[in-house]
Amino acid sequence: MSNVVVIGTQWGDEGKGKIVDWLSEKANLVVRFQGGHNAGHTLVVDEKIFKLSLLPSGIVRNNTVVLVGNGVVIDLFHLKKEIDELKNQNIKISSENLIISDSAFLILPIHQVIDQLRENKKNTEKIGTTGRGIGPCYEDKVGRRGLRICDLFDKDELFSKLKELYSFHNIWLGAMGEEKLDPEDILENLLDLGQTLKSYVQPSWLLINRYNQIGCNILFEGAQGTFLDIDHGTYPFVTSSNTTASQAGMGSGLGPTDIDYTLGITKAYTTRVGSGPFPTEDTGKDGKLLGKKGHEFGTVTGRQRRCGWFDSVLVKQAVSLSSVKGIALTKLDVLDGFDQIKICTGYYLNGKTINYLPSAEKEQKRIKPIYEVIKGWKKSIAGVRNINDLPEEAKIYIKKIEELIKCEIILISTSPERSDTIFMKDPFKSG
């Protein structure tokens, strides 16, 4: 048995939800290890649509246990809403198949107020935050004033910590001319939600190590993508957590030597939501066509995604950052019908050719893509489940990507449906 980490190799929205759901059939435990409800997954199962943003994708599977790890930040109001919505769609959820880490940090209403005020008051280019309080919550975690799930079950302790946290943030709210917030307004709601969700709460590290010791398959589900990583992404246009594979153990309670395989999810073209550098963005008719065919709207925000061509420089860098051993290539069918398809093979910067994404913000904005153009295919590949049934041009495109990123493609998704997947290698048997 083995433990597999699934991460996005671009700017998120690579189609991780479908792949994780598909792989979760082989997993005994599916673990979400970072991020919050700013990251969404849309699953299409037997023509039913499920939209998830906190719960791991495996929750829609029968006989699969899912864990929301300590690295995730949790909005209790949203969590309860998501659970209720899934139950209304006849998904069975109980303490038998959903575990929430007792040390996960809480997103509070004051975090959302601060997040939205900061973004709205920016005079320069906005970060593109969803305004859901994820950043301020992580700040409180690092600042050692955050509240955790385990704090919900002692009223006096909870109120004491709430007052300290609200006092800290009210200084800034007052300085900005905003109304200060009262922790008493939220106390009873938090206590009630704590009792409602208490049956799901456990020390996650104990559970995950128990599964590991008895030789179960564990699937780690990342949120967002590599270049939204707080350390390795296009800073400051990033999220507030680490999105690379190394975070899987930290955000769940398992040591690094117990990770056997990292699967990188890679879209057959490139998209990005919000502000920030995007070297291969196409603002012309091809970019608009990619967005239309790919239904490129955010699951959480509904925002239009920016679209462009495949960037092999970025993906190759992501492969290195997370020791990716195999790639799941998604949305290949969106490229149906293009006469020509571009692949970025390098960048121009200050008159020189480079083969990596520079760290400096100004340099990231100045780089220009170097393209190789290959012939497209006219035949529809939507729903293809065998690689031999792909057009020759599609096979050439896949092979070219493998050569450029120095990593093999082991899965290919050809539609949003779970079953429309070309399966060439099992990550659980490849570690």
XYZ file of C-alpha atoms in Angstrom:
431
model
C 0.000 0.000 0.000
C 1.166 3.570 -0.465
C 0.519 7.232 0.277
C -0.053 9.594 -2.650
C -0.034 13.409 -2.648
C -2.016 15.259 -5.317
C -0.996 18.864 -6.020
C -1.701 21.440 -8.705
C 1.270 22.391 -10.864
C -0.031 25.746 -12.140
C -2.187 28.462 -10.487
C -4.947 26.177 -9.261
C -8.134 25.177 -11.089
C -6.281 22.313 -12.775
C -9.109 19.841 -12.202
C -7.832 18.241 -8.998
C -11.339 17.509 -7.750
C -12.196 15.006 -10.448
C -8.811 13.269 -10.264
C -8.858 13.028 -6.469
C -12.409 11.718 -6.576
C -11.408 9.183 -9.218
C -8.357 8.055 -7.218
C -10.257 8.004 -3.935
C -11.894 4.755 -5.036
C -8.506 3.169 -4.298
C -7.914 5.110 -1.068
C -8.944 4.210 2.465
C -8.407 7.765 3.681
C -8.495 11.076 1.767
C -6.802 14.026 3.509
C -7.125 17.771 2.873
C -3.954 19.400 4.257
C -3.999 23.189 3.578
C -6.090 26.155 2.474
C -9.652 27.028 3.317
C -12.978 27.547 1.607
C -11.341 29.817 -0.952
C -10.487 26.746 -3.026
C -13.279 24.954 -4.855
C -13.757 21.607 -6.573
C -16.598 20.757 -8.919
C -17.339 17.056 -9.298
C -19.633 15.548 -11.906
C -20.751 12.065 -10.864
C -23.449 10.297 -12.889
C -24.584 13.706 -14.148
C -24.928 14.989 -10.572
C -22.892 18.101 -9.770
C -21.204 18.470 -6.386
C -19.424 21.691 -5.412
C -16.931 21.366 -2.574
C -14.619 23.907 -1.028
C -13.651 22.538 2.403
C -14.463 18.849 2.391
C -12.105 16.479 0.558
C -13.432 15.178 -2.754
C -13.580 11.605 -1.466
C -16.618 12.514 0.648
C -18.931 11.634 -2.267
C -17.512 8.113 -2.353
C -19.062 5.263 -0.403
C -16.735 3.560 2.083
C -14.086 6.327 1.959
C -13.062 8.200 5.106
C -12.047 11.846 4.687
C -9.956 14.004 6.989
C -9.764 17.793 7.211
C -6.233 18.202 8.545
C -4.623 20.656 10.955
C -3.185 22.686 8.061
C -6.657 23.710 6.881
C -8.320 26.895 8.175
C -12.026 26.404 8.830
C -15.024 28.697 8.652
C -17.490 26.802 10.855
C -20.522 28.458 9.279
C -19.411 27.418 5.810
C -18.444 23.924 6.948
C -21.888 23.266 8.393
C -23.509 24.666 5.238
C -21.403 22.414 3.005
C -22.202 19.333 5.087
C -25.932 20.139 5.028
C -25.928 20.696 1.256
C -24.243 17.355 0.618
C -26.668 15.566 2.924
C -29.502 17.141 0.923
C -27.909 15.566 -2.165
C -28.153 12.161 -0.430
C -24.461 11.964 0.497
C -24.071 10.137 3.799
C -21.904 12.077 6.263
C -21.224 10.981 9.830
C -18.397 10.670 12.328
C -17.609 7.366 10.629
C -16.532 8.946 7.338
C -15.667 12.582 8.206
C -12.886 13.550 10.608
C -11.931 17.138 11.469
C -8.603 17.879 13.133
C -8.952 19.297 16.627
C -5.960 21.563 15.964
C -7.220 23.175 12.744
C -7.517 26.967 13.041
C -10.804 28.881 12.879
C -11.730 31.592 10.407
C -13.844 34.115 12.321
C -16.185 36.834 11.004
C -13.637 39.494 11.960
C -11.116 37.836 9.631
C -13.503 38.236 6.705
C -14.194 41.871 7.540
C -10.463 42.634 7.642
C -9.768 40.682 4.443
C -12.404 42.571 2.463
C -11.496 45.982 3.878
C -7.829 45.545 3.033
C -8.534 44.542 -0.541
C -11.076 47.302 -1.096
C -8.770 49.986 0.303
C -5.831 49.055 -1.939
C -4.890 51.847 -4.319
C -2.421 49.682 -6.233
C -2.983 46.333 -7.977
C -5.220 44.115 -5.881
C -4.049 40.685 -4.764
C -7.294 39.060 -5.879
C -8.278 37.556 -2.531
C -11.688 35.895 -2.285
C -12.341 37.980 0.853
C -13.140 34.890 2.910
C -10.712 35.599 5.745
C -8.094 32.984 4.894
C -5.092 35.360 4.966
C -5.930 37.092 8.281
C -6.627 33.688 9.864
C -3.206 32.370 8.860
C -1.665 35.607 10.162
C -3.256 34.981 13.565
C -2.016 31.399 13.483
C 1.586 32.547 12.956
C 1.061 35.423 15.407
C 0.073 32.850 18.082
C -3.279 34.406 18.835
C -5.455 32.175 16.642
C -8.322 29.979 17.809
C -8.511 26.269 17.039
C -11.265 23.690 16.857
C -10.265 22.355 20.293
C -10.972 25.792 21.835
C -14.691 25.462 21.058
C -15.411 23.091 23.912
C -14.521 25.314 26.883
C -16.689 28.441 27.048
C -14.478 30.445 29.408
C -11.295 29.617 27.503
C -12.973 30.382 24.184
C -14.260 33.767 25.313
C -10.899 34.727 26.810
C -9.106 33.972 23.543
C -11.819 35.662 21.484
C -11.465 38.874 23.477
C -7.702 38.905 22.995
C -8.002 38.334 19.254
C -10.756 40.906 18.743
C -8.877 43.486 20.837
C -5.856 43.090 18.591
C -7.827 43.565 15.359
C -10.091 46.316 16.693
C -7.047 48.582 17.003
C -6.623 48.430 13.227
C -10.364 48.719 12.547
C -10.519 51.829 14.715
C -7.497 53.364 13.019
C -9.175 52.827 9.647
C -12.323 54.582 10.845
C -14.317 51.351 10.889
C -16.724 50.130 13.538
C -15.123 47.924 16.162
C -16.509 44.402 16.561
C -17.692 42.729 19.762
C -16.609 39.114 20.438
C -19.793 38.516 22.433
C -21.767 38.808 19.186
C -20.203 35.603 17.917
C -19.601 33.599 21.117
C -22.884 31.668 21.354
C -22.886 30.864 17.635
C -19.398 29.419 17.908
C -20.345 27.336 20.933
C -23.433 25.994 19.152
C -21.481 25.131 16.024
C -18.829 23.451 18.142
C -21.440 21.167 19.672
C -22.981 20.456 16.269
C -19.634 19.429 14.794
C -18.085 17.874 17.907
C -18.702 14.264 16.854
C -16.415 14.738 13.834
C -13.467 16.121 15.829
C -10.358 14.044 16.598
C -6.570 14.506 16.888
C -5.864 14.045 13.177
C -2.261 12.934 13.567
C -3.357 9.955 15.664
C -5.881 8.843 13.079
C -3.591 9.262 10.078
C -0.743 7.393 11.742
C -3.122 4.568 12.651
C -4.131 4.238 9.000
C -0.495 4.395 7.933
C 0.649 1.735 10.375
C -1.884 -0.824 9.185
C -0.858 -0.303 5.540
C -3.811 1.614 4.148
C -3.775 3.745 1.004
C -3.831 7.432 1.971
C -4.546 10.142 -0.586
C -3.510 13.719 0.236
C -5.532 16.388 -1.539
C -3.939 19.774 -2.086
C -5.801 23.004 -2.798
C -4.868 25.838 -5.195
C -1.653 25.349 -7.207
C 2.131 25.465 -6.955
C 2.501 29.074 -8.079
C 0.074 30.287 -5.435
C 2.443 28.910 -2.761
C 3.389 31.543 -0.179
C 7.107 30.664 -0.562
C 7.433 29.481 -4.152
C 4.647 31.282 -5.963
C 4.293 34.617 -7.765
C 4.530 36.590 -4.526
C 2.666 38.693 -3.427
C -0.069 37.377 -5.737
C -0.302 34.106 -3.823
C -2.402 32.373 -1.201
C -1.470 32.315 2.502
C -0.380 28.691 2.795
C 2.118 26.288 1.262
C 0.611 24.461 -1.691
C 3.537 22.191 -2.596
C 3.760 18.500 -1.702
C 5.964 19.067 1.347
C 2.965 20.572 3.152
C 1.028 17.277 3.013
C 2.785 15.828 6.054
C 2.938 19.121 7.955
C -0.744 19.823 7.414
C -1.913 16.396 8.551
C 0.576 14.952 11.007
C 2.558 12.423 8.966
C 6.335 12.368 8.516
C 7.953 13.041 5.102
C 9.425 9.558 4.682
C 5.910 8.101 4.608
C 5.000 9.927 1.382
C 5.486 7.509 -1.515
C 4.319 9.312 -4.648
C 3.424 12.832 -5.758
C 0.956 13.242 -8.611
C 0.889 16.643 -10.294
C -2.403 17.798 -11.789
C -1.741 19.827 -14.935
C -4.235 21.499 -17.237
C -3.529 21.076 -20.969
C -3.452 24.872 -21.212
C -3.009 27.486 -18.455
C -5.470 29.560 -16.420
C -5.265 32.013 -13.569
C -7.860 33.790 -11.403
C -7.253 37.328 -10.175
C -4.158 39.502 -10.432
C -0.527 38.592 -10.899
C 1.987 37.597 -13.587
C 0.809 35.240 -16.340
C 3.478 34.920 -19.069
C 1.417 32.839 -21.516
C -1.880 34.685 -21.117
C -3.759 35.117 -24.412
C -6.164 38.059 -24.341
C -7.185 37.555 -27.964
C -9.689 35.259 -29.636
C -7.812 32.046 -28.750
C -7.752 32.913 -25.055
C -11.446 33.750 -25.109
C -12.202 30.495 -26.923
C -10.253 28.499 -24.322
C -12.295 30.163 -21.579
C -15.582 29.486 -23.341
C -14.856 25.846 -24.197
C -13.305 25.144 -20.809
C -16.123 26.835 -18.833
C -13.451 28.768 -16.997
C -15.274 30.280 -14.063
C -14.186 29.862 -10.425
C -16.122 27.302 -8.357
C -16.008 29.508 -5.262
C -16.178 33.035 -6.686
C -17.697 32.609 -10.132
C -14.949 34.885 -11.457
C -13.831 34.566 -15.080
C -10.439 32.879 -15.289
C -7.670 34.340 -17.414
C -6.622 31.842 -20.096
C -3.479 31.129 -22.071
C -1.215 28.493 -23.550
C 0.624 25.661 -21.818
C 3.715 26.883 -19.957
C 6.240 24.059 -19.732
C 8.704 26.246 -17.796
C 6.254 26.655 -14.935
C 5.221 23.008 -14.858
C 8.810 21.757 -15.002
C 9.602 24.019 -12.028
C 6.569 22.659 -10.164
C 7.739 19.109 -10.850
C 11.043 19.932 -9.149
C 9.512 21.791 -6.203
C 7.271 18.861 -5.238
C 9.294 15.881 -6.533
C 6.401 15.063 -8.847
C 6.690 11.533 -10.221
C 3.700 11.539 -12.549
C 1.303 13.974 -14.217
C -2.459 13.856 -14.630
C -3.205 15.957 -17.717
C -6.688 17.481 -17.590
C -9.027 19.215 -20.032
C -7.192 17.956 -23.109
C -10.546 17.943 -24.924
C -10.767 21.757 -24.630
C -8.022 21.973 -27.259
C -10.208 20.192 -29.847
C -10.543 22.194 -33.049
C -7.549 24.530 -32.758
C -5.531 24.737 -35.986
C -2.365 25.451 -34.034
C -1.448 24.990 -30.385
C 1.326 26.923 -28.667
C 3.648 25.601 -25.965
C 5.906 27.939 -23.984
C 9.422 26.449 -23.900
C 11.337 29.334 -22.265
C 11.282 33.037 -21.403
C 13.018 36.167 -22.636
C 14.183 38.501 -19.865
C 16.397 41.551 -20.442
C 17.572 40.201 -23.783
C 18.487 36.769 -22.397
C 16.772 33.387 -22.501
C 15.935 31.818 -19.133
C 14.297 28.493 -18.261
C 12.818 29.280 -14.841
C 10.371 31.696 -13.232
C 12.374 34.477 -11.524
C 11.529 35.404 -7.936
C 11.375 39.182 -8.279
C 7.912 40.614 -8.925
C 9.139 43.108 -11.546
C 11.004 40.425 -13.457
C 7.988 38.099 -13.388
C 5.949 40.841 -15.046
C 8.611 41.548 -17.696
C 9.310 38.031 -18.945
C 8.084 37.147 -22.421
C 7.227 33.595 -23.510
C 9.129 31.699 -26.186
C 6.664 29.538 -28.087
C 6.873 26.354 -30.083
C 3.845 25.877 -32.336
C 2.473 22.425 -33.121
C -0.404 21.256 -35.273
C -3.789 20.867 -33.606
C -6.427 18.188 -34.138
C -9.946 18.411 -35.537
C -11.445 15.228 -34.134
C -13.320 15.487 -30.839
C -11.630 13.540 -28.051
C -14.332 14.203 -25.441
C -14.974 10.981 -23.534
C -12.008 9.030 -24.962
C -10.818 6.390 -22.472
C -7.982 4.711 -24.380
C -4.848 6.513 -25.503
C -4.833 4.604 -28.778
C -8.107 6.328 -29.693
C -6.576 9.801 -29.542
C -5.692 11.611 -32.791
C -2.012 11.411 -33.736
C -1.646 15.186 -33.214
C -2.920 14.848 -29.630
C -0.408 12.074 -28.958
C 2.380 14.306 -30.303
C 1.232 17.129 -28.006
C 1.272 14.824 -24.976
C 4.733 13.485 -25.854
C 6.073 17.016 -26.317
C 4.829 18.053 -22.880
C 6.487 15.015 -21.280
C 9.810 15.860 -22.942
C 9.697 19.502 -21.866
C 8.677 18.993 -18.233
C 10.844 15.885 -17.727
C 7.989 13.909 -16.196
C 5.703 11.171 -17.476
C 1.966 11.647 -17.975
C 0.118 8.767 -16.338
C -3.511 9.981 -16.476
C -5.415 11.996 -19.065
C -8.841 13.502 -18.433
C -11.034 13.943 -21.510
C -14.243 15.328 -19.967
C -15.607 16.429 -16.575
C -17.157 12.979 -16.068
C -15.343 10.798 -13.557
C -15.180 7.799 -15.906
C -13.776 9.715 -18.897
C -10.150 9.175 -17.955
C -7.282 7.518 -19.791
C -5.523 5.511 -17.100
C -1.954 4.443 -17.883
C -0.392 3.938 -14.448
C -1.714 3.569 -10.910
C -0.037 6.056 -8.511
C -0.788 3.756 -5.583
C 1.325 1.026 -7.189
C 4.098 3.304 -8.424
C 5.661 4.414 -5.146
